[in-house]
Short mmCIF file of C-alpha atoms in Angstrom, two decimals:
data_model
loop_
_atom_site.label_atom_id
_atom_site.label_comp_id
_atom_site.label_asym_id
_atom_site.label_seq_id
_atom_site.Cartn_x
_atom_site.Cartn_y
_atom_site.Cartn_z
CA MET A 89 28.12 69.16 -38.00
CA THR A 90 25.15 66.46 -37.94
CA GLN A 91 25.00 65.02 -33.97
CA ASP A 92 25.79 61.27 -34.34
CA PRO A 93 22.52 59.90 -33.99
CA THR A 94 23.10 57.25 -31.44
CA ILE A 95 24.39 59.66 -28.73
CA PRO A 96 20.97 60.59 -27.49
CA LEU A 97 19.76 57.11 -27.54
CA ARG A 98 22.52 55.77 -25.87
CA ALA A 99 22.08 58.29 -23.20
CA ALA A 100 18.17 57.39 -22.48
CA LEU A 101 19.60 53.25 -22.64
CA ALA A 102 21.91 53.95 -20.38
CA GLN A 103 19.62 55.82 -17.96
CA ALA A 104 16.49 53.38 -18.47
CA PRO A 105 15.30 51.27 -15.50
CA ALA A 106 15.72 48.20 -15.28
CA GLN A 107 12.04 46.82 -15.32
CA GLN A 108 9.89 43.55 -16.53
CA PHE A 109 6.94 44.19 -18.14
CA ILE A 110 3.85 41.82 -16.16
CA ASP A 111 -0.08 42.38 -16.46
CA GLY A 112 -0.03 45.60 -18.76
CA ASP A 113 2.61 47.07 -16.14
CA PHE A 114 6.43 47.96 -15.97
CA ARG A 115 7.07 46.40 -12.43
CA THR A 116 10.07 46.83 -10.08
CA PRO A 117 11.75 43.08 -10.35
CA CYS A 118 11.49 41.00 -7.69
CA GLY A 119 15.32 40.57 -7.54
CA ASP A 120 18.22 42.69 -7.57
CA GLY A 121 20.46 41.21 -10.27
CA LEU A 122 21.20 43.09 -13.44
CA ILE A 123 22.59 42.15 -16.36
CA ASP A 124 25.26 44.34 -17.89
CA ILE A 125 24.27 44.75 -21.99
CA LEU A 126 27.28 45.51 -24.17
CA ASP A 127 27.77 47.06 -27.26
CA PRO A 128 29.20 44.66 -29.46
CA ALA A 129 31.31 46.87 -31.36
CA THR A 130 32.96 48.50 -28.56
CA GLY A 131 32.71 46.23 -25.99
CA ALA A 132 31.59 49.02 -23.64
CA LEU A 133 28.11 49.13 -21.02
CA LEU A 134 25.39 50.06 -23.42
CA SER A 135 22.04 49.35 -20.52
CA GLN A 136 21.67 46.97 -17.86
CA ALA A 137 18.59 45.08 -18.08
CA SER A 138 16.96 42.66 -15.17
CA ALA A 139 18.26 39.68 -14.37
CA GLY A 140 14.44 38.21 -13.91
CA GLU A 141 13.63 35.45 -11.40
CA ALA A 142 11.50 32.27 -11.06
CA ALA A 143 9.07 34.91 -9.29
CA ASP A 144 8.94 37.24 -11.54
CA ILE A 145 8.25 34.57 -14.24
CA ASP A 146 5.39 33.33 -11.50
CA ALA A 147 4.06 36.47 -11.85
CA ALA A 148 4.11 36.87 -15.31
CA VAL A 149 2.48 32.97 -16.08
CA LYS A 150 -0.04 33.74 -13.65
CA ALA A 151 -1.14 36.81 -15.38
CA ALA A 152 -0.88 35.15 -18.77
CA ARG A 153 -2.99 32.75 -17.24
CA GLN A 154 -5.83 34.74 -15.82
CA ALA A 155 -5.72 36.99 -19.25
CA PHE A 156 -6.23 33.59 -20.96
CA ASP A 157 -8.53 32.15 -18.87
CA ASP A 158 -11.22 34.58 -18.00
CA GLY A 159 -11.13 35.18 -22.34
CA ARG A 160 -10.43 39.04 -22.40
CA TRP A 161 -8.11 37.82 -25.20
CA SER A 162 -9.21 34.47 -26.26
CA GLY A 163 -12.87 35.61 -26.45
CA LEU A 164 -12.65 38.48 -28.06
CA PRO A 165 -14.38 38.46 -31.38
CA PRO A 166 -11.60 37.62 -34.08
CA ALA A 167 -11.76 41.09 -35.98
CA ARG A 168 -10.71 42.47 -32.72
CA ARG A 169 -7.99 40.61 -32.59
CA GLN A 170 -6.72 41.47 -36.16
CA ASP A 171 -6.94 45.45 -35.33
CA MET A 172 -4.93 44.97 -32.33
CA LEU A 173 -2.06 43.56 -34.13
CA LEU A 174 -2.85 45.78 -36.60
CA LYS A 175 -2.51 48.65 -34.52
CA LEU A 176 0.32 47.57 -33.22
CA ALA A 177 2.11 46.87 -36.14
CA ASP A 178 1.25 50.74 -37.15
CA LEU A 179 2.84 51.73 -33.67
CA VAL A 180 5.96 49.58 -34.71
CA ALA A 181 6.35 51.12 -38.16
CA ALA A 182 6.23 54.42 -36.88
CA ASP A 183 9.35 53.83 -34.31
CA ALA A 184 11.12 52.29 -37.06
CA ASP A 185 14.61 54.52 -36.98
CA ALA A 186 14.52 54.19 -32.96
CA LEU A 187 13.72 50.42 -33.44
CA ALA A 188 16.12 49.85 -35.73
CA LEU A 189 18.72 51.85 -34.03
CA THR A 190 19.00 50.15 -30.53
CA GLU A 191 18.78 46.60 -32.63
CA SER A 192 21.86 47.70 -33.96
CA LEU A 193 23.73 49.25 -30.95
CA ASP A 194 22.08 46.01 -28.88
CA ASN A 195 23.36 43.43 -31.21
CA GLY A 196 25.64 44.71 -33.86
CA MET A 197 24.19 43.82 -37.16
CA PRO A 198 24.28 46.70 -40.06
CA LEU A 199 21.81 49.59 -39.25
CA MET A 200 20.21 48.64 -42.88
CA MET A 201 19.52 45.29 -42.14
CA ALA A 202 18.15 46.10 -38.75
CA LYS A 203 15.30 48.73 -40.09
CA MET A 204 14.82 46.70 -43.38
CA GLY A 205 14.99 42.85 -42.19
CA GLY A 206 14.42 43.40 -38.68
CA VAL A 207 11.97 46.32 -37.76
CA MET A 208 10.15 46.11 -41.49
CA GLY A 209 10.45 42.40 -41.12
CA ALA A 210 8.15 42.85 -37.64
CA VAL A 211 5.36 44.92 -38.94
CA GLY A 212 5.04 42.51 -41.94
CA MET A 213 5.23 39.19 -39.16
CA LEU A 214 2.46 41.42 -37.19
CA ARG A 215 0.18 42.62 -40.58
CA TYR A 216 0.43 38.97 -42.07
CA PHE A 217 -0.68 37.14 -38.86
CA ALA A 218 -3.04 39.94 -37.94
CA GLY A 219 -5.24 38.52 -41.10
CA TRP A 220 -5.13 34.56 -39.87
CA ALA A 221 -6.89 35.78 -36.56
CA THR A 222 -10.48 35.67 -38.79
CA LYS A 223 -9.62 32.92 -40.88
CA LEU A 224 -8.94 30.20 -37.91
CA GLY A 225 -11.37 27.18 -38.89
CA GLY A 226 -12.21 23.50 -38.82
CA GLU A 227 -14.39 21.16 -41.14
CA THR A 228 -16.93 19.58 -41.28
CA ILE A 229 -16.44 15.59 -41.09
CA THR A 230 -19.67 13.09 -41.85
CA PRO A 231 -18.91 9.80 -39.71
CA SER A 232 -19.66 6.56 -41.05
CA TRP A 233 -21.84 5.62 -38.22
CA PRO A 234 -25.20 3.61 -38.48
CA GLY A 235 -28.03 6.98 -38.06
CA GLU A 236 -27.69 10.90 -38.78
CA TRP A 237 -24.46 12.43 -37.67
CA LEU A 238 -22.70 16.03 -37.43
CA GLY A 239 -19.34 16.18 -36.98
CA TYR A 240 -16.81 19.05 -37.00
CA THR A 241 -13.17 20.11 -36.21
CA ARG A 242 -12.40 23.42 -34.18
CA ARG A 243 -9.14 24.81 -33.54
CA GLU A 244 -8.82 26.04 -30.55
CA ALA A 245 -6.29 28.65 -28.62
CA VAL A 246 -3.34 25.89 -26.78
CA GLY A 247 -3.31 28.48 -23.88
CA VAL A 248 -0.66 30.19 -22.28
CA VAL A 249 2.63 30.65 -24.25
CA GLY A 250 6.08 30.56 -23.19
CA ALA A 251 8.35 32.71 -26.27
CA ILE A 252 12.31 32.01 -25.60
CA THR A 253 14.22 33.89 -28.36
CA PRO A 254 17.50 34.35 -29.60
CA TRP A 255 19.96 37.17 -30.13
CA ASN A 256 20.72 37.08 -33.53
CA PHE A 257 17.42 38.54 -34.92
CA PRO A 258 16.02 39.91 -31.77
CA LEU A 259 12.94 42.15 -32.30
CA VAL A 260 11.67 40.20 -35.32
CA MET A 261 11.93 36.59 -33.80
CA ALA A 262 10.27 38.17 -30.57
CA VAL A 263 7.23 39.70 -32.82
CA GLY A 264 6.98 36.44 -34.80
CA LYS A 265 6.28 33.85 -32.46
CA LEU A 266 4.34 37.19 -30.56
CA ALA A 267 2.16 37.52 -33.58
CA ALA A 268 0.88 34.14 -34.12
CA ALA A 269 0.48 33.23 -30.97
CA LEU A 270 -2.01 36.48 -30.00
CA ALA A 271 -3.76 35.28 -33.73
CA ALA A 272 -4.23 32.37 -32.46
CA GLY A 273 -5.67 33.68 -29.16
CA CYS A 274 -3.14 32.66 -26.70
CA THR A 275 -1.89 35.04 -24.35
CA VAL A 276 2.26 35.07 -24.07
CA VAL A 277 5.25 35.06 -21.64
CA LEU A 278 8.30 36.39 -23.57
CA LYS A 279 11.54 35.67 -22.65
CA PRO A 280 14.18 37.42 -24.80
CA ALA A 281 17.86 36.91 -25.07
CA GLU A 282 19.98 38.06 -22.10
CA GLN A 283 22.37 39.15 -24.79
CA ALA A 284 20.17 41.36 -26.64
CA PRO A 285 16.95 42.50 -24.89
CA LEU A 286 16.82 46.30 -25.47
CA SER A 287 14.29 46.10 -28.65
CA ALA A 288 12.23 43.76 -26.81
CA MET A 289 11.47 46.25 -24.15
CA ARG A 290 10.79 48.76 -26.12
CA LEU A 291 8.37 46.67 -27.57
CA ALA A 292 6.41 46.58 -24.43
CA ARG A 293 5.99 49.82 -24.34
CA LEU A 294 4.53 49.97 -27.92
CA VAL A 295 2.30 47.00 -26.92
CA ALA A 296 1.21 48.95 -23.67
CA GLU A 297 0.46 52.06 -25.93
CA ALA A 298 -1.20 49.67 -27.94
CA GLY A 299 -4.20 48.76 -25.29
CA PHE A 300 -3.81 45.29 -24.97
CA PRO A 301 -5.67 44.18 -22.60
CA ALA A 302 -3.42 43.60 -19.07
CA GLY A 303 -1.79 39.83 -19.05
CA VAL A 304 -2.22 39.57 -22.81
CA VAL A 305 1.45 40.11 -23.40
CA ASN A 306 4.17 39.79 -20.70
CA ILE A 307 8.10 40.18 -20.71
CA VAL A 308 10.65 38.99 -18.71
CA THR A 309 14.30 39.60 -19.18
CA GLY A 310 16.40 37.15 -17.49
CA TYR A 311 19.19 34.50 -18.02
CA GLY A 312 18.64 31.24 -19.91
CA HIS A 313 19.37 28.83 -16.76
CA GLN A 314 17.31 30.95 -14.30
CA ALA A 315 13.96 33.00 -16.21
CA GLY A 316 14.18 30.48 -19.14
CA ALA A 317 14.48 27.34 -17.15
CA ALA A 318 11.61 28.80 -14.81
CA LEU A 319 9.47 29.76 -17.53
CA VAL A 320 10.09 25.78 -19.11
CA ALA A 321 9.02 24.22 -15.78
CA HIS A 322 6.12 26.20 -14.88
CA PRO A 323 3.20 24.26 -14.77
CA GLY A 324 1.26 26.91 -15.75
CA VAL A 325 2.74 27.08 -19.24
CA ASP A 326 0.70 25.24 -21.83
CA LYS A 327 3.42 25.73 -25.12
CA ILE A 328 6.69 26.55 -25.05
CA SER A 329 8.46 27.78 -28.48
CA PHE A 330 11.96 28.30 -28.60
CA THR A 331 14.13 29.51 -30.93
CA GLY A 332 18.01 29.11 -29.99
CA SER A 333 20.91 26.31 -30.00
CA THR A 334 20.07 22.25 -30.45
CA LEU A 335 21.93 21.59 -26.90
CA VAL A 336 19.26 24.20 -25.34
CA GLY A 337 16.14 22.83 -27.12
CA GLN A 338 17.23 19.11 -26.36
CA GLN A 339 17.05 20.24 -22.81
CA ILE A 340 13.90 21.93 -23.32
CA LEU A 341 12.27 19.03 -24.64
CA ARG A 342 13.73 16.50 -21.76
CA GLU A 343 12.29 19.50 -18.89
CA SER A 344 8.88 19.88 -20.79
CA ALA A 345 8.31 16.02 -20.81
CA ALA A 346 6.96 16.09 -17.15
CA THR A 347 4.40 18.64 -17.63
CA MET A 348 3.70 17.69 -21.36
CA LYS A 349 4.21 20.99 -22.67
CA ARG A 350 3.62 21.29 -26.37
CA VAL A 351 7.23 22.50 -28.20
CA THR A 352 7.97 23.97 -31.28
CA LEU A 353 12.03 24.45 -31.42
CA GLU A 354 13.86 26.15 -34.46
CA LEU A 355 17.03 25.40 -33.84
CA GLY A 356 20.81 25.25 -35.59
CA GLY A 357 21.89 24.29 -39.25
CA LYS A 358 24.81 23.53 -41.13
CA SER A 359 23.51 24.13 -44.55
CA PRO A 360 24.61 23.30 -47.66
CA THR A 361 24.65 25.34 -50.80
CA PHE A 362 25.47 23.74 -54.35
CA ILE A 363 26.84 25.77 -57.17
CA PHE A 364 26.95 23.78 -60.38
CA GLY A 365 28.94 24.25 -63.65
CA ASP A 366 25.86 26.34 -65.64
CA ALA A 367 24.88 28.19 -62.89
CA ASP A 368 24.61 31.70 -63.11
CA LEU A 369 28.01 33.08 -61.26
CA GLU A 370 27.20 36.83 -61.39
CA ARG A 371 24.42 35.69 -58.54
CA ALA A 372 25.47 33.30 -57.11
CA ILE A 373 28.82 34.39 -56.15
CA PRO A 374 27.75 37.28 -53.87
CA ALA A 375 24.70 35.44 -52.73
CA ALA A 376 26.91 32.57 -51.46
CA ALA A 377 29.12 35.36 -49.90
CA MET A 378 26.26 37.22 -48.00
CA GLY A 379 24.66 33.65 -47.35
CA ILE A 380 27.55 33.42 -45.04
CA PHE A 381 28.81 36.56 -44.20
CA GLY A 382 25.19 38.36 -43.25
CA ASN A 383 24.72 39.32 -39.59
CA ALA A 384 28.36 38.50 -39.01
CA GLY A 385 27.82 34.72 -39.79
CA GLN A 386 25.26 34.36 -36.81
CA VAL A 387 22.33 33.17 -39.14
CA CYS A 388 20.51 29.64 -38.17
CA ALA A 389 20.28 28.95 -41.59
CA ALA A 390 23.46 30.41 -43.23
CA GLY A 391 25.40 28.53 -46.05
CA SER A 392 28.00 27.68 -43.78
CA ARG A 393 28.87 24.50 -46.39
CA LEU A 394 30.11 25.47 -49.67
CA PHE A 395 29.63 22.59 -52.40
CA VAL A 396 31.10 24.22 -56.44
CA HIS A 397 31.46 22.18 -59.36
CA THR A 398 35.06 21.51 -60.28
CA SER A 399 34.52 23.34 -63.62
CA VAL A 400 33.69 26.72 -62.13
CA PHE A 401 35.89 25.73 -58.88
CA ASP A 402 38.59 28.55 -59.40
CA ARG A 403 36.20 31.09 -60.33
CA VAL A 404 33.87 31.03 -57.64
CA ALA A 405 36.63 30.67 -55.26
CA GLU A 406 38.57 33.88 -56.42
CA GLY A 407 35.30 35.65 -56.16
CA LEU A 408 34.23 34.74 -52.94
CA THR A 409 37.77 35.47 -51.81
CA ALA A 410 37.46 38.85 -53.18
CA ARG A 411 34.21 39.75 -51.74
CA ALA A 412 35.78 38.95 -48.25
CA GLN A 413 38.88 40.60 -48.59
CA SER A 414 36.71 43.91 -49.24
CA LEU A 415 33.89 43.65 -47.14
CA ARG A 416 33.64 46.60 -44.79
CA VAL A 417 33.62 45.29 -41.27
CA GLY A 418 32.52 48.44 -39.03
CA PRO A 419 30.14 49.67 -36.16
CA GLY A 420 26.48 48.24 -37.48
CA THR A 421 26.07 52.07 -36.75
CA ASP A 422 27.98 53.26 -39.29
CA PRO A 423 26.10 53.37 -42.58
CA ALA A 424 29.19 52.20 -44.68
CA THR A 425 29.14 48.96 -42.72
CA GLU A 426 28.48 45.51 -44.40
CA MET A 427 29.06 43.35 -41.58
CA GLY A 428 29.19 44.21 -37.98
CA PRO A 429 30.57 42.45 -34.79
CA LEU A 430 29.99 39.05 -33.14
CA ILE A 431 27.45 39.57 -30.09
CA SER A 432 29.74 39.08 -27.59
CA ALA A 433 33.57 38.34 -26.67
CA ARG A 434 32.46 34.80 -25.61
CA GLN A 435 30.84 34.20 -28.99
CA ARG A 436 34.12 36.01 -30.81
CA ASP A 437 36.61 33.32 -29.08
CA ARG A 438 34.37 30.45 -30.13
CA VAL A 439 34.26 30.98 -33.30
CA ALA A 440 37.81 32.06 -33.19
CA SER A 441 38.69 28.27 -31.81
CA TYR A 442 36.89 26.91 -34.76
CA ILE A 443 38.97 28.60 -36.94
CA GLU A 444 42.47 27.59 -35.09
CA ALA A 445 41.26 23.90 -34.86
CA GLY A 446 40.61 24.04 -38.81
CA ARG A 447 44.16 25.53 -38.77
CA GLU A 448 45.76 22.96 -36.47
CA ALA A 449 44.32 20.22 -38.80
CA GLY A 450 46.40 21.66 -41.79
CA VAL A 451 42.89 23.88 -43.41
CA SER A 452 44.05 26.11 -45.77
CA LEU A 453 42.65 29.52 -45.42
CA LEU A 454 41.98 31.56 -48.58
CA ALA A 455 40.58 34.71 -46.54
CA GLY A 456 40.13 36.02 -42.59
CA GLY A 457 41.04 34.03 -40.30
CA ASN A 458 41.77 36.96 -37.63
CA THR A 459 39.97 38.81 -34.90
CA LYS A 460 39.65 42.48 -35.99
CA GLY A 461 40.75 45.39 -34.69
CA ASP A 462 41.55 46.11 -30.48
CA ALA A 463 37.57 47.12 -29.39
CA GLY A 464 34.83 45.22 -29.90
CA TYR A 465 34.11 41.50 -30.61
CA PHE A 466 34.76 41.44 -34.49
CA ILE A 467 36.26 38.54 -36.56
CA GLU A 468 36.95 38.70 -40.62
CA PRO A 469 35.17 37.19 -42.81
CA THR A 470 37.31 33.60 -43.43
CA ILE A 471 37.13 30.72 -45.89
CA LEU A 472 38.22 27.45 -45.73
CA LEU A 473 39.47 25.06 -48.08
CA GLU A 474 38.49 21.79 -48.73
CA PRO A 475 38.16 20.65 -45.06
CA GLY A 476 37.73 17.31 -44.15
CA ALA A 477 34.29 16.07 -43.84
CA ASP A 478 34.96 14.57 -40.20
CA LEU A 479 36.47 18.08 -38.83
CA SER A 480 34.49 20.09 -36.31
CA VAL A 481 34.44 23.07 -38.61
CA SER A 482 32.75 20.87 -40.88
CA ARG A 483 30.17 19.17 -38.23
CA GLU A 484 29.54 21.77 -36.61
CA GLU A 485 27.73 24.92 -36.24
CA ILE A 486 30.13 27.77 -36.15
CA PHE A 487 27.44 30.50 -35.48
CA GLY A 488 30.34 33.04 -37.05
CA PRO A 489 31.50 34.66 -40.65
CA VAL A 490 33.37 31.19 -41.65
CA LEU A 491 32.76 29.44 -44.95
CA CYS A 492 33.85 25.75 -45.91
CA LEU A 493 34.46 25.26 -49.65
CA MET A 494 34.31 22.37 -51.16
CA ARG A 495 34.53 21.33 -54.57
CA PHE A 496 32.49 18.08 -56.27
CA GLY A 497 32.48 16.41 -59.72
CA ASP A 498 30.42 14.61 -62.33
CA ASP A 499 28.73 12.50 -59.86
CA ASP A 500 25.58 11.88 -59.84
CA LEU A 501 22.92 13.55 -57.52
CA ASP A 502 22.30 10.74 -55.11
CA THR A 503 26.40 11.26 -54.42
CA ILE A 504 25.86 15.05 -54.62
CA ALA A 505 23.05 14.84 -52.06
CA ALA A 506 24.66 12.18 -49.67
CA ARG A 507 27.51 15.04 -49.20
CA GLY A 508 24.89 17.89 -48.15
CA ASN A 509 22.61 15.63 -46.04
CA ASP A 510 26.08 14.24 -44.12
CA SER A 511 24.92 16.45 -41.02
CA GLN A 512 22.93 16.39 -38.31
CA TYR A 513 21.32 19.32 -39.44
CA GLY A 514 18.54 20.13 -41.73
CA LEU A 515 17.60 23.43 -41.84
CA SER A 516 18.37 24.79 -45.05
CA SER A 517 19.46 24.48 -48.42
CA ALA A 518 20.94 26.44 -51.55
CA ILE A 519 21.00 25.27 -55.32
CA TRP A 520 22.63 27.31 -58.37
CA THR A 521 21.95 25.49 -61.32
CA GLN A 522 20.21 26.45 -64.84
CA ASP A 523 19.07 22.90 -65.16
CA ILE A 524 15.95 23.33 -63.83
CA THR A 525 15.08 19.45 -63.40
CA ARG A 526 18.26 18.70 -61.62
CA ALA A 527 17.36 21.58 -59.98
CA HIS A 528 14.00 19.94 -58.68
CA LYS A 529 15.62 16.25 -58.54
CA LEU A 530 18.54 17.47 -55.76
CA ALA A 531 15.52 19.15 -54.06
CA ASN A 532 13.79 16.46 -53.42
CA ARG A 533 17.20 14.39 -52.33
CA LEU A 534 18.10 16.62 -50.06
CA ARG A 535 16.73 16.75 -45.91
CA ALA A 536 16.49 20.19 -45.16
CA GLY A 537 13.12 22.14 -44.11
CA THR A 538 14.47 24.98 -46.63
CA VAL A 539 15.62 24.09 -50.40
CA ARG A 540 16.16 28.29 -51.95
CA ILE A 541 16.97 27.45 -55.95
CA ASN A 542 18.86 30.03 -57.59
CA GLY A 543 18.16 32.87 -55.33
CA SER A 544 16.71 33.87 -51.86
CA GLY A 545 15.07 36.83 -50.27
CA PRO A 546 13.93 37.23 -46.30
CA PRO A 547 12.17 35.42 -44.18
CA ASP A 548 8.46 35.73 -45.88
CA PRO A 549 5.68 35.00 -42.98
CA ALA A 550 3.71 33.34 -45.43
CA LEU A 551 6.26 30.58 -45.97
CA PRO A 552 7.27 27.97 -43.21
CA LEU A 553 10.49 27.76 -41.51
CA GLY A 554 12.18 25.07 -39.84
CA GLY A 555 14.28 22.12 -39.85
CA PHE A 556 14.66 18.23 -40.11
CA LYS A 557 16.63 16.53 -37.88
CA ALA A 558 18.57 18.03 -35.03
CA SER A 559 17.19 21.51 -36.52
CA GLY A 560 14.37 20.67 -34.53
CA PHE A 561 10.70 20.35 -35.41
CA GLY A 562 7.49 22.48 -36.02
CA ARG A 563 7.49 25.44 -38.08
CA GLU A 564 7.52 29.36 -37.60
CA ASN A 565 5.50 31.24 -40.34
CA GLY A 566 2.55 31.07 -42.19
CA ARG A 567 -0.38 28.27 -41.86
CA ALA A 568 1.88 25.66 -40.23
CA GLY A 569 3.41 28.42 -37.95
CA LEU A 570 -0.06 29.60 -36.65
CA GLU A 571 -1.63 26.19 -36.00
CA ILE A 572 0.95 25.14 -33.27
CA TYR A 573 -0.67 27.63 -30.96
CA THR A 574 -4.08 25.51 -31.59
CA GLU A 575 -5.32 22.37 -30.62
CA LEU A 576 -7.48 20.14 -32.57
CA LYS A 577 -10.76 19.71 -31.20
CA THR A 578 -13.22 16.97 -32.62
CA VAL A 579 -16.86 17.08 -31.74
CA THR A 580 -19.79 15.16 -32.92
CA VAL A 581 -23.54 14.99 -32.44
CA ALA A 582 -26.35 12.95 -32.90
CA LEU A 583 -29.10 13.88 -34.68
CA THR A 584 -31.05 10.59 -35.00
#
């Protein structure tokens, strides 16, 4: 009989010391507070992490500050930074199986998603941004002044970056911020989400093995209101890069103002999808289903509002219902699982409260609506039929496997777009139609950072990701995702 591959890893995680990674070393934390890390599939204790305090953050920031100011990283030749990032990418790839299993145990996501979207996505981030390390540059500009002048711009690393990452895709989100900041020449203090910090601490061991100079990468686990708040408030931090809820993003903005930190925020969403009557339903229906049920709906860009043309509404509703009812829900480490648990009992209860609010408002359910099982934090894939636009289920980010299904008729594109834009959020959107002119016209009218037409794939490191309105500002990925970690300096020289 084949041994359960989770058994030795569970044992190792249970015995792992609760440490912080600061200035190139694994350290005993300043305080004795601990965070219980629970397996979302069972609710059982998986491991414990240190509840880092302000003193731990201070030590990490001072290490990062020293490493930046003395040039041990920012002063390296760009090709050396590239080589270090590529070496880390190779180490992450070599550790893919263990990292993916750790991620699946810690977060609950299906193992294949943890490996391909999480670990290999992280490898792709490192390799992509490694290439940018040698390509940062400015431009020459001739001033229109009397005499002869040389004018040019420089891209310089912003300094010490405080990176605060979410629990829904722990590894790839942490690596994405690290890779871009390090390629630009910054040093980093990473505070992973307290609900799922285990892959970040495993990453710390790979950072140490790769040979990064001490202080360049520091990882401090802890609660958001303690370690996270201390990181945002610390005067030695030049920039905060945050991915998470809009509410916390607003708080970070307010608290960063005192020290004039640069801030990038990738926040929530209530993203619309539109399926027109001429759409390829064989592709659109499963894509719409996984757009909300993938990772149990715990995706900032989840397609949680689906608008379907009345001519195909019944077919789409039937297909989505069948998919929701047949979806295999279970522990992420089970190879047969298609949708795992939610991250915590608190998140499960929060999602359930939204569904109940919809029921109380008279909304019909086509599928799901209940918690699932006696152990773990499972909720059935749920479809709400035509909830009113003013209801909380239609307006607020639920962050769970809950789809609001609505119909539209032969309205003009301005009217259709207005329904999609009727939200405080503007992160993502999707359009399904074979009329490419209509698709582009609607894309022009949607207030969203990303518009996907007739399909989508996993996040690509080369494609900027970010939102309009309350979905944040600044961009992850691509050139824009690198330049947010730089300051632009103008130099002018009088030649006569």
